Amino acid sequence: MTDETTHFGFRTVPLGAKQGEVDAVFRSVARRYDLMNDLMSGGLHRVWKSALVTALRPPRTRPFRHLDVAGGTGDVAFRVLDAGGPATEVTVLDINGSMLQVGRERARPEHRGRIGFVEANAESLPFGERAYDGYTIAFGIRNVPRIAAALGEAHRVLRPGGRFLCLEFSRVDVPGIDALYEAYSFQAIPRLGQAVTGDAESYRYLVESIRRFPTPAAFARMIEEAGFRRVTHRPLTMGVVTIHSGWKI
Ligand code: SAM
């Protein structure tokens, strides 16, 4: 890989071509995206997203402005609103209008007025410096072509004292189970994708992109390089996913 290329799953593609391919994946699966998450993870994605929001701990008694990047169909944003107080406001940002449209339709009446949907790129956020108290990105960062740019933007838009949290797939770290998980990922998930969305290729990309993503330790270094401090990471479910945390000091 050179500066001008990156990965799209197991393929090497020009850096400028990846976003278009990623967008095609999420346009294709948007309407069945939430159902597939439940089926693929046996509902565990709900537990992981709740753990992310528990780590964020939005305050119940004071205003809190939160940005959920690559927020897709709104799962994390809805949880932040449910956990926070009445003065919690969430912006869901995603590059894909199809995913955001599903999110708008899923928002419950009690969320209205406290949630906004913005179509934009994580690599260049359309917000001023220090605009947000919290930033989350769940299962999104590995899809972004220029990860360092997205992390730099996260740091820019957070106020000092603001919290960065990222939920991303990692690698199963239990001998024996790792081989089972590998077989499940590469054999079962594309077939399930074909059956439910008619699109096996998109789910092959999702599985391959997980393998291509940096290790948790390497990604933690990238978070530090973006300027965050007190950077930590915590594996969940035998390392299937990891929650990364950092603070803007
Ligand atoms: N966060 C949601 C969740 O956990 O259910 C959605 C995750 S989905 C696997 C990945 C999302 O990242 C998609 O909605 C996709 O459109 C979005 N995405 C990909 N590249 C992006 C970029 N450069 N900027 C913003 N969003 C992006």
mmCIF file of C-alpha atoms and ligand atoms in Angstrom:
data_model
loop_
_atom_site.group_PDB
_atom_site.id
_atom_site.type_symbol
_atom_site.label_atom_id
_atom_site.label_comp_id
_atom_site.label_asym_id
_atom_site.label_seq_id
_atom_site.Cartn_x
_atom_site.Cartn_y
_atom_site.Cartn_z
ATOM 1 C CA MET A 1 0.000 0.000 0.000
ATOM 2 C CA THR A 2 1.292 3.490 -0.889
ATOM 3 C CA ASP A 3 -0.002 6.903 0.198
ATOM 4 C CA GLU A 4 -2.283 6.849 -2.824
ATOM 5 C CA THR A 5 -3.925 3.494 -2.164
ATOM 6 C CA THR A 6 -5.925 1.898 0.630
ATOM 7 C CA HIS A 7 -7.938 -1.220 1.342
ATOM 8 C CA PHE A 8 -11.481 -1.951 0.319
ATOM 9 C CA GLY A 9 -11.883 -5.241 2.128
ATOM 10 C CA PHE A 10 -9.027 -7.443 0.851
ATOM 11 C CA ARG A 11 -8.616 -5.418 -2.348
ATOM 12 C CA THR A 12 -6.141 -2.561 -2.721
ATOM 13 C CA VAL A 13 -7.905 0.426 -4.298
ATOM 14 C CA PRO A 14 -6.953 4.046 -5.063
ATOM 15 C CA LEU A 15 -7.541 6.157 -1.950
ATOM 16 C CA GLY A 16 -10.018 8.316 -3.856
ATOM 17 C CA ALA A 17 -12.077 5.283 -4.931
ATOM 18 C CA LYS A 18 -12.784 3.721 -1.528
ATOM 19 C CA GLN A 19 -15.525 6.100 -0.371
ATOM 20 C CA GLY A 20 -17.611 5.476 -3.490
ATOM 21 C CA GLU A 21 -17.397 1.715 -2.939
ATOM 22 C CA VAL A 22 -18.283 2.063 0.758
ATOM 23 C CA ASP A 23 -21.252 4.293 -0.114
ATOM 24 C CA ALA A 24 -22.546 1.684 -2.578
ATOM 25 C CA VAL A 25 -22.419 -0.960 0.189
ATOM 26 C CA PHE A 26 -24.512 1.073 2.616
ATOM 27 C CA ARG A 27 -26.950 2.305 -0.025
ATOM 28 C CA SER A 28 -27.539 -1.314 -0.952
ATOM 29 C CA VAL A 29 -28.121 -2.606 2.589
ATOM 30 C CA ALA A 30 -29.707 0.453 4.297
ATOM 31 C CA ARG A 31 -33.289 -0.872 4.495
ATOM 32 C CA ARG A 32 -32.197 -4.245 5.907
ATOM 33 C CA TYR A 33 -29.196 -2.945 7.883
ATOM 34 C CA ASP A 34 -30.745 -3.151 11.363
ATOM 35 C CA LEU A 35 -32.297 -6.565 10.792
ATOM 36 C CA MET A 36 -28.942 -7.894 9.550
ATOM 37 C CA ASN A 37 -27.152 -6.535 12.627
ATOM 38 C CA ASP A 38 -29.543 -8.469 14.859
ATOM 39 C CA LEU A 39 -29.194 -11.646 12.826
ATOM 40 C CA MET A 40 -25.397 -11.512 12.445
ATOM 41 C CA SER A 41 -24.653 -10.711 16.070
ATOM 42 C CA GLY A 42 -27.547 -12.573 17.723
ATOM 43 C CA GLY A 43 -28.613 -9.188 19.127
ATOM 44 C CA LEU A 44 -25.179 -8.558 20.714
ATOM 45 C CA HIS A 45 -24.678 -5.303 18.789
ATOM 46 C CA ARG A 46 -27.329 -3.831 21.097
ATOM 47 C CA VAL A 47 -25.297 -4.806 24.174
ATOM 48 C CA TRP A 48 -22.106 -3.334 22.669
ATOM 49 C CA LYS A 49 -23.802 -0.052 21.747
ATOM 50 C CA SER A 50 -25.291 0.190 25.236
ATOM 51 C CA ALA A 51 -21.810 -0.401 26.711
ATOM 52 C CA LEU A 52 -20.505 2.459 24.557
ATOM 53 C CA VAL A 53 -23.177 4.819 25.881
ATOM 54 C CA THR A 54 -22.612 3.633 29.459
ATOM 55 C CA ALA A 55 -18.945 4.595 29.003
ATOM 56 C CA LEU A 56 -20.017 8.025 27.687
ATOM 57 C CA ARG A 57 -22.357 8.633 30.645
ATOM 58 C CA PRO A 58 -24.170 11.689 29.256
ATOM 59 C CA PRO A 59 -25.124 13.958 32.178
ATOM 60 C CA ARG A 60 -28.780 13.972 33.262
ATOM 61 C CA THR A 61 -28.881 17.431 34.804
ATOM 62 C CA ARG A 62 -26.965 19.735 32.467
ATOM 63 C CA PRO A 63 -26.793 20.431 28.719
ATOM 64 C CA PHE A 64 -24.764 17.990 26.642
ATOM 65 C CA ARG A 65 -24.048 18.357 22.931
ATOM 66 C CA HIS A 66 -23.142 15.082 21.342
ATOM 67 C CA LEU A 67 -21.977 14.109 17.845
ATOM 68 C CA ASP A 68 -22.435 10.536 16.605
ATOM 69 C CA VAL A 69 -20.339 10.148 13.462
ATOM 70 C CA ALA A 70 -21.070 7.435 10.874
ATOM 71 C CA GLY A 71 -24.272 7.272 12.888
ATOM 72 C CA GLY A 72 -26.195 5.439 10.153
ATOM 73 C CA THR A 73 -29.695 4.485 11.251
ATOM 74 C CA GLY A 74 -29.390 6.204 14.640
ATOM 75 C CA ASP A 75 -28.912 3.354 17.124
ATOM 76 C CA VAL A 76 -26.183 5.042 19.196
ATOM 77 C CA ALA A 77 -27.819 8.486 19.008
ATOM 78 C CA PHE A 78 -31.136 7.154 20.352
ATOM 79 C CA ARG A 79 -29.325 5.499 23.248
ATOM 80 C CA VAL A 80 -27.450 8.722 24.093
ATOM 81 C CA LEU A 81 -30.760 10.626 24.167
ATOM 82 C CA ASP A 82 -32.369 7.953 26.351
ATOM 83 C CA ALA A 83 -29.426 7.969 28.794
ATOM 84 C CA GLY A 84 -28.970 11.751 28.969
ATOM 85 C CA GLY A 85 -31.178 14.431 30.470
ATOM 86 C CA PRO A 86 -33.729 16.665 28.715
ATOM 87 C CA ALA A 87 -30.955 19.087 27.678
ATOM 88 C CA THR A 88 -29.025 16.405 25.786
ATOM 89 C CA GLU A 89 -28.864 17.044 22.024
ATOM 90 C CA VAL A 90 -27.424 14.684 19.443
ATOM 91 C CA THR A 91 -26.271 15.225 15.878
ATOM 92 C CA VAL A 92 -26.193 12.079 13.747
ATOM 93 C CA LEU A 93 -23.672 12.565 10.965
ATOM 94 C CA ASP A 94 -23.264 10.137 8.083
ATOM 95 C CA ILE A 95 -22.032 10.379 4.520
ATOM 96 C CA ASN A 96 -24.890 8.197 3.294
ATOM 97 C CA GLY A 97 -28.334 9.720 2.821
ATOM 98 C CA SER A 98 -30.001 6.282 2.576
ATOM 99 C CA MET A 99 -28.800 5.278 6.053
ATOM 100 C CA LEU A 100 -29.805 8.677 7.516
ATOM 101 C CA GLN A 101 -33.284 8.413 5.983
ATOM 102 C CA VAL A 102 -33.864 5.124 7.809
ATOM 103 C CA GLY A 103 -32.629 6.841 10.992
ATOM 104 C CA ARG A 104 -35.064 9.751 10.576
ATOM 105 C CA GLU A 105 -37.935 7.300 10.188
ATOM 106 C CA ARG A 106 -36.865 5.331 13.280
ATOM 107 C CA ALA A 107 -36.585 8.373 15.603
ATOM 108 C CA ARG A 108 -39.259 8.175 18.310
ATOM 109 C CA PRO A 109 -41.537 11.161 19.072
ATOM 110 C CA GLU A 110 -39.687 11.835 22.359
ATOM 111 C CA HIS A 111 -36.424 12.268 20.389
ATOM 112 C CA ARG A 112 -37.800 14.940 18.068
ATOM 113 C CA GLY A 113 -36.359 18.392 18.617
ATOM 114 C CA ARG A 114 -33.272 16.936 20.309
ATOM 115 C CA ILE A 115 -31.855 15.093 17.304
ATOM 116 C CA GLY A 116 -30.514 16.358 13.995
ATOM 117 C CA PHE A 117 -29.324 14.437 10.927
ATOM 118 C CA VAL A 118 -26.424 15.782 8.865
ATOM 119 C CA GLU A 119 -25.117 14.288 5.631
ATOM 120 C CA ALA A 120 -21.355 14.901 5.631
ATOM 121 C CA ASN A 121 -17.936 13.280 5.647
ATOM 122 C CA ALA A 122 -16.205 12.314 8.914
ATOM 123 C CA GLU A 123 -12.966 13.521 7.310
ATOM 124 C CA SER A 124 -14.139 17.146 7.132
ATOM 125 C CA LEU A 125 -16.862 17.947 9.633
ATOM 126 C CA PRO A 126 -19.087 20.961 8.906
ATOM 127 C CA PHE A 127 -18.867 22.260 12.495
ATOM 128 C CA GLY A 128 -16.736 24.822 14.290
ATOM 129 C CA GLU A 129 -14.013 24.081 16.818
ATOM 130 C CA ARG A 130 -15.115 22.987 20.301
ATOM 131 C CA ALA A 131 -18.735 22.588 19.223
ATOM 132 C CA TYR A 132 -19.376 19.272 21.019
ATOM 133 C CA ASP A 133 -19.041 17.731 24.494
ATOM 134 C CA GLY A 134 -18.930 14.162 23.215
ATOM 135 C CA TYR A 135 -18.101 12.260 20.022
ATOM 136 C CA THR A 136 -18.896 8.631 19.234
ATOM 137 C CA ILE A 137 -18.262 6.507 16.165
ATOM 138 C CA ALA A 138 -19.606 2.941 16.152
ATOM 139 C CA PHE A 139 -18.582 0.450 13.465
ATOM 140 C CA GLY A 140 -17.808 3.456 11.292
ATOM 141 C CA ILE A 141 -14.110 4.304 11.427
ATOM 142 C CA ARG A 142 -12.929 1.259 9.461
ATOM 143 C CA ASN A 143 -15.075 2.410 6.540
ATOM 144 C CA VAL A 144 -13.491 5.867 6.423
ATOM 145 C CA PRO A 145 -10.654 6.090 3.856
ATOM 146 C CA ARG A 146 -8.538 8.661 5.738
ATOM 147 C CA ILE A 147 -8.758 7.541 9.358
ATOM 148 C CA ALA A 148 -6.167 10.040 10.629
ATOM 149 C CA ALA A 149 -8.158 12.908 9.081
ATOM 150 C CA ALA A 150 -11.357 11.720 10.799
ATOM 151 C CA LEU A 151 -9.585 11.454 14.161
ATOM 152 C CA GLY A 152 -8.126 14.947 13.703
ATOM 153 C CA GLU A 153 -11.608 16.282 13.011
ATOM 154 C CA ALA A 154 -12.976 14.529 16.109
ATOM 155 C CA HIS A 155 -10.339 16.310 18.173
ATOM 156 C CA ARG A 156 -11.036 19.676 16.542
ATOM 157 C CA VAL A 157 -14.801 19.707 17.145
ATOM 158 C CA LEU A 158 -14.600 18.547 20.779
ATOM 159 C CA ARG A 159 -14.312 21.106 23.558
ATOM 160 C CA PRO A 160 -11.428 20.726 26.021
ATOM 161 C CA GLY A 161 -12.586 18.065 28.488
ATOM 162 C CA GLY A 162 -14.632 16.421 25.719
ATOM 163 C CA ARG A 163 -14.774 12.653 25.308
ATOM 164 C CA PHE A 164 -13.998 10.554 22.235
ATOM 165 C CA LEU A 165 -15.353 6.995 22.111
ATOM 166 C CA CYS A 166 -15.105 4.496 19.294
ATOM 167 C CA LEU A 167 -16.713 1.061 19.058
ATOM 168 C CA GLU A 168 -15.143 -1.150 16.422
ATOM 169 C CA PHE A 169 -14.704 -4.805 15.580
ATOM 170 C CA SER A 170 -11.401 -6.292 16.643
ATOM 171 C CA ARG A 171 -10.082 -9.865 16.838
ATOM 172 C CA VAL A 172 -11.228 -12.770 18.963
ATOM 173 C CA ASP A 173 -8.395 -13.484 21.388
ATOM 174 C CA VAL A 174 -9.463 -16.911 22.704
ATOM 175 C CA PRO A 175 -7.669 -19.911 21.117
ATOM 176 C CA GLY A 176 -10.147 -22.294 19.471
ATOM 177 C CA ILE A 177 -12.970 -19.777 19.431
ATOM 178 C CA ASP A 178 -10.989 -17.600 17.002
ATOM 179 C CA ALA A 179 -11.118 -20.320 14.317
ATOM 180 C CA LEU A 180 -14.863 -20.786 14.818
ATOM 181 C CA TYR A 181 -15.418 -17.037 14.603
ATOM 182 C CA GLU A 182 -13.322 -16.893 11.437
ATOM 183 C CA ALA A 183 -15.395 -19.634 9.799
ATOM 184 C CA TYR A 184 -18.640 -17.964 10.890
ATOM 185 C CA SER A 185 -17.481 -14.604 9.501
ATOM 186 C CA PHE A 186 -16.288 -15.769 6.114
ATOM 187 C CA GLN A 187 -18.769 -18.599 5.447
ATOM 188 C CA ALA A 188 -22.024 -17.752 7.208
ATOM 189 C CA ILE A 189 -22.215 -13.955 7.094
ATOM 190 C CA PRO A 190 -22.017 -13.472 3.288
ATOM 191 C CA ARG A 191 -24.661 -16.220 2.887
ATOM 192 C CA LEU A 192 -26.887 -14.545 5.452
ATOM 193 C CA GLY A 193 -26.338 -11.231 3.632
ATOM 194 C CA GLN A 194 -27.394 -12.857 0.375
ATOM 195 C CA ALA A 195 -30.536 -14.340 1.939
ATOM 196 C CA VAL A 196 -31.650 -11.186 3.759
ATOM 197 C CA THR A 197 -30.472 -8.321 1.529
ATOM 198 C CA GLY A 198 -29.776 -10.127 -1.763
ATOM 199 C CA ASP A 199 -26.223 -8.776 -1.503
ATOM 200 C CA ALA A 200 -23.494 -11.199 -0.405
ATOM 201 C CA GLU A 201 -20.690 -8.940 -1.704
ATOM 202 C CA SER A 202 -21.470 -6.094 0.706
ATOM 203 C CA TYR A 203 -21.265 -8.463 3.660
ATOM 204 C CA ARG A 204 -18.046 -10.000 2.309
ATOM 205 C CA TYR A 205 -16.631 -6.456 2.333
ATOM 206 C CA LEU A 206 -17.783 -5.917 5.933
ATOM 207 C CA VAL A 207 -16.038 -9.091 7.095
ATOM 208 C CA GLU A 208 -12.849 -8.407 5.137
ATOM 209 C CA SER A 209 -12.685 -4.815 6.350
ATOM 210 C CA ILE A 210 -12.686 -6.070 9.944
ATOM 211 C CA ARG A 211 -9.575 -8.137 9.202
ATOM 212 C CA ARG A 212 -7.843 -5.163 7.576
ATOM 213 C CA PHE A 213 -8.463 -2.764 10.465
ATOM 214 C CA PRO A 214 -5.438 -1.994 12.710
ATOM 215 C CA THR A 215 -5.060 -3.931 15.981
ATOM 216 C CA PRO A 216 -6.512 -2.213 19.069
ATOM 217 C CA ALA A 217 -3.007 -1.198 20.236
ATOM 218 C CA ALA A 218 -2.140 0.287 16.829
ATOM 219 C CA PHE A 219 -5.463 2.122 16.619
ATOM 220 C CA ALA A 220 -4.962 3.478 20.164
ATOM 221 C CA ARG A 221 -1.667 4.993 18.944
ATOM 222 C CA MET A 222 -3.514 6.685 16.081
ATOM 223 C CA ILE A 223 -5.970 8.182 18.580
ATOM 224 C CA GLU A 224 -3.027 9.538 20.584
ATOM 225 C CA GLU A 225 -1.410 10.920 17.447
ATOM 226 C CA ALA A 226 -4.618 12.863 16.778
ATOM 227 C CA GLY A 227 -4.005 14.674 20.087
ATOM 228 C CA PHE A 228 -6.192 12.719 22.519
ATOM 229 C CA ARG A 229 -4.917 11.908 26.000
ATOM 230 C CA ARG A 230 -5.642 9.204 28.608
ATOM 231 C CA VAL A 231 -6.275 6.856 25.688
ATOM 232 C CA THR A 232 -7.503 3.402 26.699
ATOM 233 C CA HIS A 233 -9.161 0.427 25.045
ATOM 234 C CA ARG A 234 -11.335 -2.337 26.427
ATOM 235 C CA PRO A 235 -12.236 -5.571 24.614
ATOM 236 C CA LEU A 236 -15.790 -6.929 24.867
ATOM 237 C CA THR A 237 -17.102 -10.437 24.073
ATOM 238 C CA MET A 238 -13.670 -12.134 23.852
ATOM 239 C CA GLY A 239 -12.326 -9.347 21.665
ATOM 240 C CA VAL A 240 -15.025 -9.468 18.978
ATOM 241 C CA VAL A 241 -15.305 -5.702 19.514
ATOM 242 C CA THR A 242 -13.268 -3.057 21.347
ATOM 243 C CA ILE A 243 -14.285 0.240 22.919
ATOM 244 C CA HIS A 244 -11.595 2.924 22.470
ATOM 245 C CA SER A 245 -11.629 6.003 24.657
ATOM 246 C CA GLY A 246 -9.725 9.285 24.654
ATOM 247 C CA TRP A 247 -10.067 12.760 26.143
ATOM 248 C CA LYS A 248 -9.369 16.167 24.670
ATOM 249 C CA ILE A 249 -7.404 17.864 27.406
HETATM 250 N N1 SAM B 1 -23.015 3.623 13.658
HETATM 251 C C1 SAM B 1 -24.070 2.839 13.039
HETATM 252 C C2 SAM B 1 -24.278 1.562 13.803
HETATM 253 O O1 SAM B 1 -23.442 1.250 14.646
HETATM 254 O O2 SAM B 1 -25.260 0.878 13.563
HETATM 255 C C3 SAM B 1 -23.774 2.557 11.561
HETATM 256 C C4 SAM B 1 -22.505 1.808 11.295
HETATM 257 S S1 SAM B 1 -22.360 1.276 9.603
HETATM 258 C C5 SAM B 1 -21.505 -0.259 9.766
HETATM 259 C C6 SAM B 1 -21.082 2.324 8.979
HETATM 260 C C7 SAM B 1 -21.564 3.705 8.596
HETATM 261 O O3 SAM B 1 -20.427 4.505 8.283
HETATM 262 C C8 SAM B 1 -22.470 3.751 7.358
HETATM 263 O O4 SAM B 1 -23.693 4.343 7.683
HETATM 264 C C9 SAM B 1 -21.666 4.590 6.366
HETATM 265 O O5 SAM B 1 -22.451 5.361 5.497
HETATM 266 C C10 SAM B 1 -20.836 5.435 7.302
HETATM 267 N N2 SAM B 1 -19.652 6.058 6.686
HETATM 268 C C11 SAM B 1 -18.759 5.463 5.864
HETATM 269 N N3 SAM B 1 -17.824 6.336 5.500
HETATM 270 C C12 SAM B 1 -18.117 7.529 6.107
HETATM 271 C C13 SAM B 1 -17.500 8.815 6.118
HETATM 272 N N4 SAM B 1 -16.388 9.047 5.435
HETATM 273 N N5 SAM B 1 -18.080 9.787 6.844
HETATM 274 C C14 SAM B 1 -19.215 9.558 7.543
HETATM 275 N N6 SAM B 1 -19.838 8.364 7.576
HETATM 276 C C15 SAM B 1 -19.294 7.349 6.863
#
